[in-house]
Coordinates of C-alpha atoms (C1' of nucleotides) in Angstrom, one line a residue:
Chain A
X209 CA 5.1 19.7 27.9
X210 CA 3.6 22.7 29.7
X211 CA 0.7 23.6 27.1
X212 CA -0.2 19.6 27.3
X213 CA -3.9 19.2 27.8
X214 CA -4.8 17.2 30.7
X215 CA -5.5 13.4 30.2
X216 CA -6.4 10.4 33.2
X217 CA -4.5 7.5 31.6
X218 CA -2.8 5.5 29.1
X219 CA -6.1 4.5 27.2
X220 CA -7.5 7.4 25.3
X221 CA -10.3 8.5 27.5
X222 CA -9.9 12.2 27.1
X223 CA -10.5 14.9 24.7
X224 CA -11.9 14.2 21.0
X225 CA -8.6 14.8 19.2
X226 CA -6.6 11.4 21.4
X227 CA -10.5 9.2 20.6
X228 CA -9.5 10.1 17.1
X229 CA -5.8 9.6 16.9
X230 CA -6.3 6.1 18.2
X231 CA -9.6 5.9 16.0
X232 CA -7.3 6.8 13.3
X233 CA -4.7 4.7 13.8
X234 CA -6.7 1.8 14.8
X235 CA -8.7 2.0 11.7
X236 CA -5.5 2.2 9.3
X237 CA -3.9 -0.9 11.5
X238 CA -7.2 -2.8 10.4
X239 CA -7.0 -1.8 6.8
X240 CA -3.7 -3.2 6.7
X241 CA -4.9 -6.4 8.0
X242 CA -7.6 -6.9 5.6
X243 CA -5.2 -6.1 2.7
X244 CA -2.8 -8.8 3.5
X245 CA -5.6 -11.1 3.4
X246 CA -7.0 -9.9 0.0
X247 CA -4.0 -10.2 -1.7
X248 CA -3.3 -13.5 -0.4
X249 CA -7.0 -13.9 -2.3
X250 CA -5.8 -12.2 -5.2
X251 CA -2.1 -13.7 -5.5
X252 CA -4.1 -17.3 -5.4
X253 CA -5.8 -15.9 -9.0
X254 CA -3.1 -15.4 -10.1
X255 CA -3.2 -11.6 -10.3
X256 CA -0.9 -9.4 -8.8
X257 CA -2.8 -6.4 -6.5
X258 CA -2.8 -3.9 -9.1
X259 CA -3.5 -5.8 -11.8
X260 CA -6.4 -7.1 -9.7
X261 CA -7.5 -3.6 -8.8
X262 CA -7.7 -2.5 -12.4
X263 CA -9.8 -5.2 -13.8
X264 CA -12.0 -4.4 -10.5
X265 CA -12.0 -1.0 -11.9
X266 CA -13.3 -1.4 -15.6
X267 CA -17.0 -1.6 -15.9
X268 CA -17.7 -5.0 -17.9
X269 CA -21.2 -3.2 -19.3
X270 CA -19.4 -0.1 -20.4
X271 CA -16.0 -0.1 -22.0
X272 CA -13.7 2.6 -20.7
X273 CA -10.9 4.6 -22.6
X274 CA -7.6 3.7 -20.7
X275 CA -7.4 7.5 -19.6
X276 CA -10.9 7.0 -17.5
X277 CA -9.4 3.7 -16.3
X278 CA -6.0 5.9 -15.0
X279 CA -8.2 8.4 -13.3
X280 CA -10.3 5.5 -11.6
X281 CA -7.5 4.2 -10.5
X282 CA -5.6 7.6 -9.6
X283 CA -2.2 7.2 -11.6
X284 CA -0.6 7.8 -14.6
X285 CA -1.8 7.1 -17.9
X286 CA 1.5 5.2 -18.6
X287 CA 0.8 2.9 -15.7
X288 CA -2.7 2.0 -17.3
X289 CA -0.1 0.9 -20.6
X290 CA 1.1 -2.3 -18.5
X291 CA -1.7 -3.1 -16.5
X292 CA -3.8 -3.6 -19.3
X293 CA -0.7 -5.8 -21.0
X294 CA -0.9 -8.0 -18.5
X295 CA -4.8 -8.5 -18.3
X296 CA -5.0 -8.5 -22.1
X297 CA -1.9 -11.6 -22.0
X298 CA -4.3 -13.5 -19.6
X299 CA -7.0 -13.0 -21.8
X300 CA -9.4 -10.8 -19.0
X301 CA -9.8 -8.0 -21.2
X302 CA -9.2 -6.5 -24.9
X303 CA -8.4 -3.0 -26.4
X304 CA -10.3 -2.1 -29.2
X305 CA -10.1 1.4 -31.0
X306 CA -12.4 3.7 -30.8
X307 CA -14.2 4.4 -34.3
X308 CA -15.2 7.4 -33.3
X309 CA -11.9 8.9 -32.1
X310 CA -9.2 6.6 -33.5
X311 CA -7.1 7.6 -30.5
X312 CA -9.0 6.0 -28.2
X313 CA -8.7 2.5 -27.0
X314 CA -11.8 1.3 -25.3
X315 CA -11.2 -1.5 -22.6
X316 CA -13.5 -4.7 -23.2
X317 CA -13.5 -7.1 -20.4
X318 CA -13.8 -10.8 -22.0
X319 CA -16.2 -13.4 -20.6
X320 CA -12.9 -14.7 -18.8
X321 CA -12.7 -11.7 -17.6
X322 CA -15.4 -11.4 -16.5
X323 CA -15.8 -14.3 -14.4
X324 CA -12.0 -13.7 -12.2
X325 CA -13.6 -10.2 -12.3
X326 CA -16.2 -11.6 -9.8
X327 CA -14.2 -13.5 -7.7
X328 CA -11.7 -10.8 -7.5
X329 CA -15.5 -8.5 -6.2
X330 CA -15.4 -11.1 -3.9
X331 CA -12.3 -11.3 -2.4
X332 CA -11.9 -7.9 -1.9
X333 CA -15.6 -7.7 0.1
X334 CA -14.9 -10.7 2.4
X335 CA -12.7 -10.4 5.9
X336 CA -13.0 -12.6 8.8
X337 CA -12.3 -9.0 11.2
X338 CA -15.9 -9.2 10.8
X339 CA -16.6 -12.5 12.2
X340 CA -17.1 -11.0 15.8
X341 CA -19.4 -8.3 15.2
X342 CA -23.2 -8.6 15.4
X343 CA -25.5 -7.5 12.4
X344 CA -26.4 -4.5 14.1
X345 CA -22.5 -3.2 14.9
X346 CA -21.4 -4.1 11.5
X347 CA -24.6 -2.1 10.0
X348 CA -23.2 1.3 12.5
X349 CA -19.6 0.6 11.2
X350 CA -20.6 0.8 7.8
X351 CA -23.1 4.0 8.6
X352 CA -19.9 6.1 10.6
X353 CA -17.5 4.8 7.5
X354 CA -20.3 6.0 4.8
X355 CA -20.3 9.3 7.1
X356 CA -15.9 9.6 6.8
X357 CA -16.3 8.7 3.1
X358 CA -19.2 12.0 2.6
X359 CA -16.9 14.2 4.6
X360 CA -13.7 13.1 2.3
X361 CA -15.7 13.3 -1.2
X362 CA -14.2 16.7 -1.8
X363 CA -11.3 17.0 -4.5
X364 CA -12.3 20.4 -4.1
X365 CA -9.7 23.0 -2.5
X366 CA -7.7 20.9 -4.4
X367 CA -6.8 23.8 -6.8
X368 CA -5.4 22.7 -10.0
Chain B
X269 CA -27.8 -17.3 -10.5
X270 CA -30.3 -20.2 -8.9
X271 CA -28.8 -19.9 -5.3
X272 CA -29.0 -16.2 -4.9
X273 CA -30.3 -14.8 -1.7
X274 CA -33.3 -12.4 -2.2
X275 CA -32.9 -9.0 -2.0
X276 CA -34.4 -5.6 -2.1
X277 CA -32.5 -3.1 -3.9
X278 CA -29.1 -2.1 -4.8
X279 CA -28.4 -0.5 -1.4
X280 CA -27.3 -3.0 0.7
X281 CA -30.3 -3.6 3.0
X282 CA -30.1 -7.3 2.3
X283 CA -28.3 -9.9 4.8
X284 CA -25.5 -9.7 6.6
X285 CA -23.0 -10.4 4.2
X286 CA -23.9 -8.1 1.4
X287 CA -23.9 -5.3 4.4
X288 CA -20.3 -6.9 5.6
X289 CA -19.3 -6.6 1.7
X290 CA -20.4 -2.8 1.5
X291 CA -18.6 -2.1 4.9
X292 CA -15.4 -3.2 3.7
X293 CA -15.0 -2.2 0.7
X294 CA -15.7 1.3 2.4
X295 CA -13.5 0.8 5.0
X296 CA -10.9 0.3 2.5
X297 CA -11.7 3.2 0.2
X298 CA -11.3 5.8 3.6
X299 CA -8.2 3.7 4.9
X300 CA -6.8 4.8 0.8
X301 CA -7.8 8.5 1.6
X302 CA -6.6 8.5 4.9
X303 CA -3.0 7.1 3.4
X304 CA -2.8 9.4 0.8
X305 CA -3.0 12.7 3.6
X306 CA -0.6 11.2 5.3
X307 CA 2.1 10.0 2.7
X308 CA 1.8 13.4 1.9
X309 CA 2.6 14.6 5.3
X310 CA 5.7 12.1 5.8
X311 CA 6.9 13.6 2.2
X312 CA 6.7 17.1 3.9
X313 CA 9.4 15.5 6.9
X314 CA 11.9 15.0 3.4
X315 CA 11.1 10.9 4.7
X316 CA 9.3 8.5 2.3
X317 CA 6.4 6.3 3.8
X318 CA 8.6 3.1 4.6
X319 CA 11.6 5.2 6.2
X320 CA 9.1 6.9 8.6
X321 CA 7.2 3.8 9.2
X322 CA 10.6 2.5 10.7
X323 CA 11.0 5.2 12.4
X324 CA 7.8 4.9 14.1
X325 CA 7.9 1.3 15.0
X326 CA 11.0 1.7 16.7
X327 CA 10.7 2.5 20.2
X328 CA 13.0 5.4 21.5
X329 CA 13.0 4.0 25.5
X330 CA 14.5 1.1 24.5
X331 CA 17.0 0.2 21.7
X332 CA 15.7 -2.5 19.2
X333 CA 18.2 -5.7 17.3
X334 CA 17.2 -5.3 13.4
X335 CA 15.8 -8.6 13.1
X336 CA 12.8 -7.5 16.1
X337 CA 12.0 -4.0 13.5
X338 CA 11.9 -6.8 10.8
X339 CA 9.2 -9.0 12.8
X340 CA 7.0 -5.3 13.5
X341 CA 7.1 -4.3 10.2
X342 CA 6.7 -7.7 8.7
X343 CA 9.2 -7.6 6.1
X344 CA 11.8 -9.3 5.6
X345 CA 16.0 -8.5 7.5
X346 CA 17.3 -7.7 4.4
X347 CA 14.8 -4.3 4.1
X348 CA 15.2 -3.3 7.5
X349 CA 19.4 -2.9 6.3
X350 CA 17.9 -0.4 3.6
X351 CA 16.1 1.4 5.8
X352 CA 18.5 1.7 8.6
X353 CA 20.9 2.8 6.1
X354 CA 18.6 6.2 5.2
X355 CA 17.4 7.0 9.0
X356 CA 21.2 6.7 10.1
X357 CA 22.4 8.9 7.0
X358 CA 19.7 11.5 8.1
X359 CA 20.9 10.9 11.5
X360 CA 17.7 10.0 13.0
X361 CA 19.1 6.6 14.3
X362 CA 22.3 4.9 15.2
X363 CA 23.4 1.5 15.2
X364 CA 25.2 -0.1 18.2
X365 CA 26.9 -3.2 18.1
X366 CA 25.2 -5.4 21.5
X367 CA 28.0 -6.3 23.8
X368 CA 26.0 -9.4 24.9
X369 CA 26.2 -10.8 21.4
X370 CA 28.0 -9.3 18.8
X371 CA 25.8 -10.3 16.1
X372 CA 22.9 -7.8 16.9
X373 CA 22.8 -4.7 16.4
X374 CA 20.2 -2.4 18.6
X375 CA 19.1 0.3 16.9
X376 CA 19.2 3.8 19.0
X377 CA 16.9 6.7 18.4
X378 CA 18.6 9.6 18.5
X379 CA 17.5 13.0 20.0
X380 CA 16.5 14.4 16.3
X381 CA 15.1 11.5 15.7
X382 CA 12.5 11.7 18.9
X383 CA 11.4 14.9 17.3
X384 CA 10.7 13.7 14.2
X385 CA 9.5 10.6 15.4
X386 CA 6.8 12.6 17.1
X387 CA 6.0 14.3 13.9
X388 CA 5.4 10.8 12.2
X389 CA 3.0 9.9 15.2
X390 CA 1.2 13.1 14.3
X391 CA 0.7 12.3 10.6
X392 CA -0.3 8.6 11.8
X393 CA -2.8 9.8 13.9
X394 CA -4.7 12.6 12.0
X395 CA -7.2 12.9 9.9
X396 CA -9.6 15.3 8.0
X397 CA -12.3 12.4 7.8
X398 CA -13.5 12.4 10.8
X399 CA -14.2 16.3 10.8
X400 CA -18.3 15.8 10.0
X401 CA -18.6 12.9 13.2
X402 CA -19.8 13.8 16.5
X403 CA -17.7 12.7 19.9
X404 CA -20.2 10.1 20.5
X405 CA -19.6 8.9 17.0
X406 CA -15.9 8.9 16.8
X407 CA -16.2 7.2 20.4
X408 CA -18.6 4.1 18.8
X409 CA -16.5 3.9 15.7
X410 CA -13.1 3.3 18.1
X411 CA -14.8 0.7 19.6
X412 CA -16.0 -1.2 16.2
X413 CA -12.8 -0.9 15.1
X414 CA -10.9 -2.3 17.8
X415 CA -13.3 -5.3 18.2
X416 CA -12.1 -5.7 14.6
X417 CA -8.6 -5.7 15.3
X418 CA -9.4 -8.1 18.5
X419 CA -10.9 -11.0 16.0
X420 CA -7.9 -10.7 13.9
X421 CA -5.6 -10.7 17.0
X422 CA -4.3 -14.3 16.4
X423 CA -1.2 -15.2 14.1
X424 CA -3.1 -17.9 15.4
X425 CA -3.9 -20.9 12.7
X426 CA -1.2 -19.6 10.6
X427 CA 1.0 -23.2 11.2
X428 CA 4.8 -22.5 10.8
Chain C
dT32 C1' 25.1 -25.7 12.9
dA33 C1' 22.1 -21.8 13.6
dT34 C1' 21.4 -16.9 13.8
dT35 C1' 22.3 -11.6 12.7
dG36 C1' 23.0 -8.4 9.6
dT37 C1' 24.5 -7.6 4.9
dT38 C1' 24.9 -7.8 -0.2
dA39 C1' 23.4 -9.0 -4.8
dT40 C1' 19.6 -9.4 -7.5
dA41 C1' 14.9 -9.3 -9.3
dC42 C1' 10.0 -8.1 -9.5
dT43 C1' 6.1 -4.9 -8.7
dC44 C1' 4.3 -0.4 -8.5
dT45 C1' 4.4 4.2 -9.6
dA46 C1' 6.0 8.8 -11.7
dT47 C1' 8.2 11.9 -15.4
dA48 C1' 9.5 12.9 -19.9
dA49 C1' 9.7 12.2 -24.7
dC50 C1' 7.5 10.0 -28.6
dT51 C1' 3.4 8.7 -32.2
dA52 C1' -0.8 9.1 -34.1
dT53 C1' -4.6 11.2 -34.3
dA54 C1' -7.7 15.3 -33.6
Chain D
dT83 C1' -1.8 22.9 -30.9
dA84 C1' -3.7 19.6 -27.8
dT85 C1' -4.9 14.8 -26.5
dA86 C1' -4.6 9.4 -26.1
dG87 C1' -1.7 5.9 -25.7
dT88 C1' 3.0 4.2 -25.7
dT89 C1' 7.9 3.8 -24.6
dA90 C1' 12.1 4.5 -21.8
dT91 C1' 13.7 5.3 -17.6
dA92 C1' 14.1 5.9 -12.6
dG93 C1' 13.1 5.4 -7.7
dA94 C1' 10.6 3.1 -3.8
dG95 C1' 9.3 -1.0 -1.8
dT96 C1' 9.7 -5.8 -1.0
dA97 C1' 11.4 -10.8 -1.5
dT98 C1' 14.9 -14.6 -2.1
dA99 C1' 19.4 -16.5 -1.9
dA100 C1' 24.2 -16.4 -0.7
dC101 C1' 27.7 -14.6 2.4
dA102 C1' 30.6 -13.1 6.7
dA103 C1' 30.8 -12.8 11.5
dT104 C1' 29.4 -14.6 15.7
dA105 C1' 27.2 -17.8 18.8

DNA sequence: TATTGTTATACTCTATAACTATA
DNA sequence: TATAGTTATAGAGTATAACAATA
């Protein structure tokens, strides 16, 4: 209470660090937003989000080893085991061994596939939080989120 | 392939919705960073990221009935039990029976639960990302972001 | 009858550890 | 021995349905 920096009002017109809490927060509120929508898009193809998220992840011109997919996708390689069940059952994608190092399984995405691929592209650029910005704010919104993204790209100090 | 708007190059530079596309689909990608930091700052409290989402919703001034903690967290009654359940066993919350009507329950923040509580607000409300952006900046993106969250204000639409 | 909170149950998502087949 | 993919298992999160107590 007494080392409190001074503040006028409820809304967060003071110092940088309260802008950027309620940035912050206001930013992860909209996130959530958009993601109920998209997988109300996704659920409608019949995918379930992760699913979804891993055939958005695969590179239908370049067949990926599973362990490439995992790391794409941040989690475990045993995680990649089901996920690609599931796409392979609904006919989006096929494993195929590597000749070149028979423990590899390269990922093909099928012409099915590829076609829910792009709708699933689709459904996860599209929100209607948009709707009521101008082309010029949504151009600065997508410069000062480029501009978080650069100042995030580090895994590094990540020792491990 | 016939109806495609022209564009330049692979940057979006192109019309507004290829730019709306890029901006959220980047929008998402920091809202994932931003989630991880702080799942790993709510595992650092000993809570996991739905207990101390509970937590936060719930308002210490004045005692919520399960059900309303259902509504804010959009989940379903039958959760909210669950979670209850953990933040009373870590004795961060009690339950009190409503003398008005004995069905409800309100539930009570308890004094070590305000502190923590504040320690959830702090996780919610940081972020590294926003390190490399000016005031100015962080001040323009707060406004974007909120017009966002305006559009999307209505439950409106949603028939039920 | 309708509502509040609870229980039982099931599915999705994710992680760890142990296994296999290759290298 | 190290790596790729798999399997078994467990925990967190969420949803639906049925139930008891209360209104």
């Amino acid at each position: 209470m007494a080392h409190r920096t001074i503040r006028r009002a409820d809304s967060p017109e003071g110092n940088r660090s309260e802008l950027a809490g309620d940035a912050i927060r206001r930013i992860m509120q909209v996130a959530s937003t958009i993601q109920q929508d998209q997988e109300a898009d996704i659920t409608r193809l019949g995918l379930t989000p992760a699913v979804a998220r891993a055939l958005y992840e695969l590179d239908p011109d370049r067949p990926l080893p599973a362990r490439e997919l995992a790391e794409q996708l941040r989690c475990d390689r045993s995680n990649v085991t089901a996920l690609v069940d599931r796409l392979e059952t609904a006919g989006l994608v096929e494993r195929r061994i590597d000749p070149a190092d028979r423990r590899q399984k390269s990922l093909v995405v099928t012409t099915a596939g590829r076609r829910v691929r792009v709708r699933v592209h689709q459904a996860m650029s599209d929100s209607r939080l948009l709707a009521g910005l101008s082309d010029q704010e949504i151009s600065d919104l997508r410069v000062l989120v480029t501009k978080m993204s650069d100042c995030g790209c580090p895994e590094v100090g990540e020792a491990e």
